[in-house]
Amino acid sequence: MQQQTPNSISIEHTTAQGYRNLNRFSVAPMLDWTDRHCRYFHRLLSKNTLLYTEMVTTGAIIYGKGDYLAFSEQEQPVALQLGGSDPIALAQCAKLAEQRGYNEINLNVGCPSDRVQNGRFGACLMADAQLVADCIKAMQDVVSIPVTVKTRIGIDEQDSYQFLCDFIDTVSIKGGCEMFIIHARKAWLSGLSPKENREIPPLDYPRVYQLKRDFPHLTMAINGGIKTLEEAQEHLQYLDGVMVGREAYQNPSILTAVDNQLFDNQLPVVDAVEAVRQMFPYIEKELSQGAYLGHITRHMLGIFQGIPGARQWRRYLSENAHKKGADLAVVEHALALVTRGE
């Protein structure tokens, strides 16, 4: 069966419009979630959605034993999110990523975890806008693809609108960054877990809207708490793009209507059952190369949310996909529970 590949979005980055088209809708980088199996499945649900890798540290890429840049061509368009604060190392990794075919390099300036802070990257970098600018410029100097920043609206007590504007001003002017993804919450660098930092600090969408008005020449996307395409359409009245995180992972059926509702109403809404069937050749190939079925199907559990048989689908896969020797027959049986509506 021929693989489904992106065909309706221009991956051209030489203009601001190119940025806006590519970043109009994206799935957020999520550690331990948006791996290559997840991205392959999400691509079958939407041709136009920009997909992000999990955050990968420069140390892992440069010194790690595995191939941390691996992805399949069928996932395109794909952006790599990097974690790091050494301009030289980031430039080295950005160059490698461009050579491998990534469409964008994104610097993580938003993750608040202790482990990330100890490595001096993530949200703590908001306190050093000049360093972020140096990092962005170092990458911009060696690649021709976009280099972008994903950040918060503030950290700890540094959460004034002026602080945010100063950060954007420095990174855009001195670093040459033209594209920012703004998580519309501030981050507490101590006292809250990463999970709590995604839920407790209040969302402030109007602040992000104002930021776009004050920096109209920059491309800006919004992230945080977005659960429906109707909400995405509302945000797109004020901003260039929308990034959805956990909702797209836990309820991936939201992606089936993205192409139709946000890009071209002539494009079809993807049938979720057919998308699962289109995963079969991929699953067989990956299993033949030593992958475990559960590592693939864990990303597919939520696809039938709200459909008769969805609970049986989740239960059967959860109970059987991790068993020794589990193969495609497990997925076929689980899918039959949905199509029969049991």
C-alpha positions as CSV (number, residue, x, y, z in Angstrom):
1,M,0.0,0.0,0.0
2,Q,1.3,3.4,-0.9
3,Q,2.2,5.6,2.1
4,Q,0.3,8.8,2.6
5,T,2.7,11.8,2.3
6,P,2.1,15.5,2.8
7,N,1.2,17.2,-0.4
8,S,-0.8,20.3,0.2
9,I,1.5,22.5,2.1
10,S,4.4,24.5,0.7
11,I,7.5,23.9,2.8
12,E,9.1,27.2,1.8
13,H,10.7,29.3,4.5
14,T,12.0,32.4,2.7
15,T,9.0,34.5,3.5
16,A,7.0,35.4,6.6
17,Q,4.0,33.7,4.8
18,G,6.0,30.5,4.6
19,Y,6.4,30.5,8.3
20,R,2.8,31.2,8.9
21,N,1.6,28.4,6.6
22,L,4.0,25.8,8.2
23,N,3.1,26.8,11.8
24,R,-0.6,27.4,11.3
25,F,-1.3,24.2,13.3
26,S,1.1,22.0,15.1
27,V,1.4,19.2,17.7
28,A,3.6,20.2,20.6
29,P,6.8,18.4,21.4
30,M,6.1,16.1,24.4
31,L,8.8,14.2,26.1
32,D,8.2,10.4,26.0
33,W,5.2,10.9,23.8
34,T,5.9,12.4,20.4
35,D,8.4,9.8,19.2
36,R,8.7,8.6,15.6
37,H,5.9,6.1,16.0
38,C,3.5,8.7,17.3
39,R,4.4,11.1,14.5
40,Y,3.9,8.5,11.8
41,F,0.4,7.9,13.1
42,H,-0.4,11.6,13.5
43,R,0.7,12.2,9.9
44,L,-1.9,9.7,8.7
45,L,-4.5,11.8,10.4
46,S,-3.4,15.2,9.0
47,K,-1.2,16.0,6.1
48,N,-0.7,19.7,7.0
49,T,-0.1,19.6,10.7
50,L,3.5,20.4,11.7
51,L,4.8,17.7,13.9
52,Y,7.5,18.2,16.5
53,T,10.0,15.7,18.0
54,E,10.3,15.2,21.7
55,M,12.9,17.6,23.1
56,V,16.4,16.2,22.3
57,T,19.4,17.5,24.1
58,T,22.5,18.5,22.3
59,G,24.5,16.1,24.5
60,A,22.4,13.2,23.4
61,I,22.9,14.0,19.7
62,I,26.6,14.7,20.0
63,Y,27.6,12.0,22.5
64,G,24.7,9.5,22.7
65,K,25.1,6.1,21.2
66,G,21.6,6.0,19.6
67,D,20.4,7.9,16.5
68,Y,18.4,10.7,18.1
69,L,17.6,12.4,14.8
70,A,15.9,9.4,13.2
71,F,12.6,9.9,11.5
72,S,10.9,8.6,8.3
73,E,10.2,10.7,5.3
74,Q,6.5,10.0,5.6
75,E,6.4,12.1,8.8
76,Q,7.2,15.3,7.0
77,P,6.8,18.2,7.7
78,V,8.8,17.6,11.0
79,A,10.5,20.1,13.3
80,L,13.3,19.2,15.8
81,Q,13.1,20.6,19.3
82,L,16.5,21.0,20.9
83,G,17.4,21.4,24.5
84,G,20.7,23.2,25.3
85,S,22.3,26.5,26.0
86,D,25.8,26.2,24.4
87,P,25.7,28.1,21.1
88,I,28.5,26.0,19.5
89,A,26.8,22.7,20.4
90,L,23.4,23.9,19.3
91,A,24.9,25.0,15.9
92,Q,26.5,21.6,15.4
93,C,23.2,19.9,16.1
94,A,21.2,22.3,14.0
95,K,23.5,21.6,11.0
96,L,23.1,17.9,11.5
97,A,19.3,18.2,11.7
98,E,19.2,20.2,8.5
99,Q,21.3,17.6,6.7
100,R,18.8,14.9,7.9
101,G,15.9,16.8,6.4
102,Y,14.1,18.5,9.3
103,N,12.1,21.6,8.4
104,E,12.6,23.6,11.5
105,I,14.8,23.8,14.6
106,N,13.1,24.9,17.8
107,L,14.9,25.9,20.9
108,N,13.2,24.9,24.2
109,V,12.9,27.9,26.5
110,G,9.8,26.6,28.2
111,C,10.3,23.4,30.1
112,P,10.5,24.0,33.9
113,S,11.7,20.7,35.2
114,D,14.6,20.5,37.7
115,R,16.5,18.1,35.4
116,V,16.3,20.6,32.5
117,Q,17.2,23.5,34.8
118,N,20.3,21.6,36.0
119,G,21.4,21.3,32.4
120,R,20.8,25.1,32.0
121,F,18.2,24.9,29.4
122,G,14.4,25.2,29.2
123,A,12.4,27.9,30.9
124,C,15.3,29.2,33.0
125,L,16.8,30.6,29.9
126,M,14.1,33.3,29.8
127,A,16.2,35.0,32.5
128,D,19.1,35.3,30.0
129,A,17.7,36.7,26.8
130,Q,21.1,37.6,25.4
131,L,22.2,33.9,25.8
132,V,19.1,32.8,24.0
133,A,19.9,35.3,21.2
134,D,23.4,34.0,21.0
135,C,22.1,30.5,20.7
136,I,19.6,31.4,18.0
137,K,22.2,33.4,16.0
138,A,24.7,30.5,16.1
139,M,22.1,28.2,14.6
140,Q,20.9,30.7,12.1
141,D,24.4,31.2,10.9
142,V,24.8,27.6,9.8
143,V,21.4,26.5,8.6
144,S,18.9,27.9,6.0
145,I,15.8,26.4,7.7
146,P,13.8,28.4,10.3
147,V,15.2,28.5,13.9
148,T,12.4,29.2,16.3
149,V,11.8,29.6,20.0
150,K,9.1,28.0,22.2
151,T,8.8,29.9,25.5
152,R,6.5,30.9,28.4
153,I,5.1,34.3,29.1
154,G,7.3,34.6,32.2
155,I,9.1,32.8,35.0
156,D,8.7,33.1,38.8
157,E,8.5,36.8,39.7
158,Q,9.7,37.9,36.3
159,D,6.3,37.8,34.8
160,S,5.5,41.4,33.8
161,Y,4.5,42.2,30.2
162,Q,7.6,44.4,29.9
163,F,9.8,41.4,30.8
164,L,8.2,39.4,28.1
165,C,8.5,42.2,25.5
166,D,12.2,42.7,26.4
167,F,12.8,39.0,26.0
168,I,11.1,38.9,22.5
169,D,12.9,42.1,21.5
170,T,16.3,40.9,22.4
171,V,15.9,37.4,20.8
172,S,14.4,38.7,17.6
173,I,16.8,41.6,17.1
174,K,20.1,40.2,18.3
175,G,19.3,36.6,17.5
176,G,17.4,37.1,14.3
177,C,14.5,34.9,15.5
178,E,11.4,35.5,13.4
179,M,9.1,32.8,14.9
180,F,8.0,32.4,18.5
181,I,5.6,29.8,20.0
182,I,4.2,31.2,23.2
183,H,2.9,28.9,26.0
184,A,0.4,31.3,27.5
185,R,1.3,30.5,31.1
186,K,4.3,31.5,33.2
187,A,6.5,28.9,34.7
188,W,7.5,28.5,38.3
189,L,11.1,27.2,38.4
190,S,10.7,25.8,41.9
191,G,7.8,24.6,43.9
192,L,5.7,23.1,41.0
193,S,6.3,19.9,39.1
194,P,6.3,20.0,35.3
195,K,2.7,18.7,35.3
196,E,1.6,21.4,37.8
197,N,3.3,24.0,35.6
198,R,1.0,22.9,32.8
199,E,-2.1,23.4,34.9
200,I,-1.7,25.7,37.9
201,P,-0.3,29.0,36.5
202,P,-3.3,30.7,34.9
203,L,-3.6,30.9,31.1
204,D,-3.3,34.5,29.7
205,Y,-4.3,34.4,26.1
206,P,-4.9,38.2,25.9
207,R,-1.2,38.8,26.8
208,V,-0.1,36.7,23.8
209,Y,-2.6,38.5,21.5
210,Q,-1.1,41.8,22.7
211,L,2.4,40.5,22.0
212,K,1.5,39.8,18.4
213,R,0.0,43.3,18.1
214,D,3.2,44.8,19.5
215,F,5.4,42.7,17.2
216,P,3.4,42.4,14.0
217,H,6.4,41.6,11.9
218,L,7.1,38.4,13.8
219,T,5.3,35.1,13.3
220,M,3.7,33.9,16.5
221,A,1.8,30.8,17.6
222,I,0.0,30.1,20.8
223,N,0.1,27.0,23.0
224,G,-1.6,26.0,26.3
225,G,-5.0,24.5,27.2
226,I,-6.3,24.3,23.6
227,K,-8.7,21.4,23.3
228,T,-10.8,21.9,20.1
229,L,-10.5,23.1,16.6
230,E,-13.1,25.7,17.3
231,E,-10.8,27.2,20.0
232,A,-7.9,27.0,17.5
233,Q,-10.0,29.0,14.9
234,E,-10.6,31.6,17.6
235,H,-6.9,32.0,18.3
236,L,-6.1,32.2,14.6
237,Q,-8.1,35.4,14.4
238,Y,-5.3,37.0,16.5
239,L,-2.2,34.9,15.8
240,D,-0.4,33.1,13.0
241,G,-0.5,29.6,14.5
242,V,-1.8,27.3,17.1
243,M,0.0,24.5,18.9
244,V,-2.0,21.7,20.6
245,G,-0.3,19.4,23.1
246,R,-2.0,16.8,25.3
247,E,-5.4,16.9,23.6
248,A,-3.9,15.9,20.3
249,Y,-2.1,13.0,22.0
250,Q,-4.9,11.8,24.2
251,N,-7.6,12.4,21.7
252,P,-5.8,12.2,18.3
253,S,-9.2,12.1,16.4
254,I,-9.0,15.9,16.7
255,L,-6.4,15.8,14.0
256,T,-8.7,14.0,11.5
257,A,-10.5,17.3,10.7
258,V,-7.5,19.7,10.8
259,D,-6.8,19.7,7.1
260,N,-10.5,20.3,6.3
261,Q,-11.2,23.0,8.9
262,L,-8.0,24.9,9.2
263,F,-6.3,24.6,5.7
264,D,-8.7,23.7,2.9
265,N,-12.3,22.8,3.2
266,Q,-12.1,20.8,0.0
267,L,-9.8,18.3,1.8
268,P,-11.6,15.3,3.3
269,V,-12.0,14.6,7.0
270,V,-9.9,11.5,7.6
271,D,-11.7,8.3,8.6
272,A,-10.1,7.1,11.9
273,V,-10.7,3.4,11.2
274,E,-9.0,3.7,7.8
275,A,-6.1,5.6,9.4
276,V,-5.6,2.7,11.8
277,R,-5.6,0.3,8.8
278,Q,-3.1,2.4,7.1
279,M,-0.8,1.8,10.0
280,F,-0.7,-2.0,9.4
281,P,2.2,-2.0,6.9
282,Y,4.2,0.3,9.2
283,I,3.5,-1.9,12.2
284,E,4.5,-5.1,10.3
285,K,7.8,-3.4,9.1
286,E,8.7,-2.1,12.6
287,L,7.9,-5.5,14.2
288,S,10.2,-7.2,11.7
289,Q,12.9,-4.8,12.7
290,G,12.6,-5.6,16.4
291,A,10.1,-3.0,17.6
292,Y,7.6,-4.0,20.3
293,L,3.9,-3.7,19.4
294,G,3.0,-1.8,22.6
295,H,5.6,0.9,21.8
296,I,3.6,1.7,18.7
297,T,0.0,1.1,19.8
298,R,0.3,3.2,23.0
299,H,0.1,6.3,20.7
300,M,-3.2,5.0,19.2
301,L,-5.2,4.3,22.2
302,G,-7.3,7.5,22.2
303,I,-8.2,7.6,18.5
304,F,-11.7,6.3,18.9
305,Q,-12.7,8.5,21.8
306,G,-16.5,8.9,21.9
307,I,-17.1,6.1,19.4
308,P,-18.9,2.9,20.3
309,G,-16.3,0.2,21.1
310,A,-13.6,2.7,22.1
311,R,-13.3,1.4,25.6
312,Q,-12.9,-2.2,24.3
313,W,-10.3,-1.0,21.8
314,R,-8.2,0.6,24.6
315,R,-8.6,-2.3,27.0
316,Y,-7.7,-5.0,24.5
317,L,-4.6,-3.2,23.3
318,S,-3.5,-2.2,26.8
319,E,-3.9,-5.8,28.0
320,N,-2.3,-7.6,24.9
321,A,0.0,-5.3,22.9
322,H,2.8,-5.7,25.5
323,K,2.7,-9.5,25.6
324,K,5.7,-11.4,24.2
325,G,5.2,-12.1,20.5
326,A,2.3,-9.6,20.1
327,D,1.8,-8.9,16.5
328,L,-0.6,-7.2,14.0
329,A,-3.4,-9.7,14.9
330,V,-3.8,-7.9,18.2
331,V,-4.5,-4.6,16.5
332,E,-6.9,-6.3,14.0
333,H,-8.8,-7.9,16.8
334,A,-9.0,-4.6,18.7
335,L,-10.2,-2.8,15.6
336,A,-13.0,-5.3,15.1
337,L,-14.3,-4.4,18.5
338,V,-14.8,-0.8,17.3
339,T,-16.2,-1.6,13.8
340,R,-18.7,-3.9,15.4
341,G,-19.5,-1.3,18.0
342,E,-19.2,-3.9,20.8
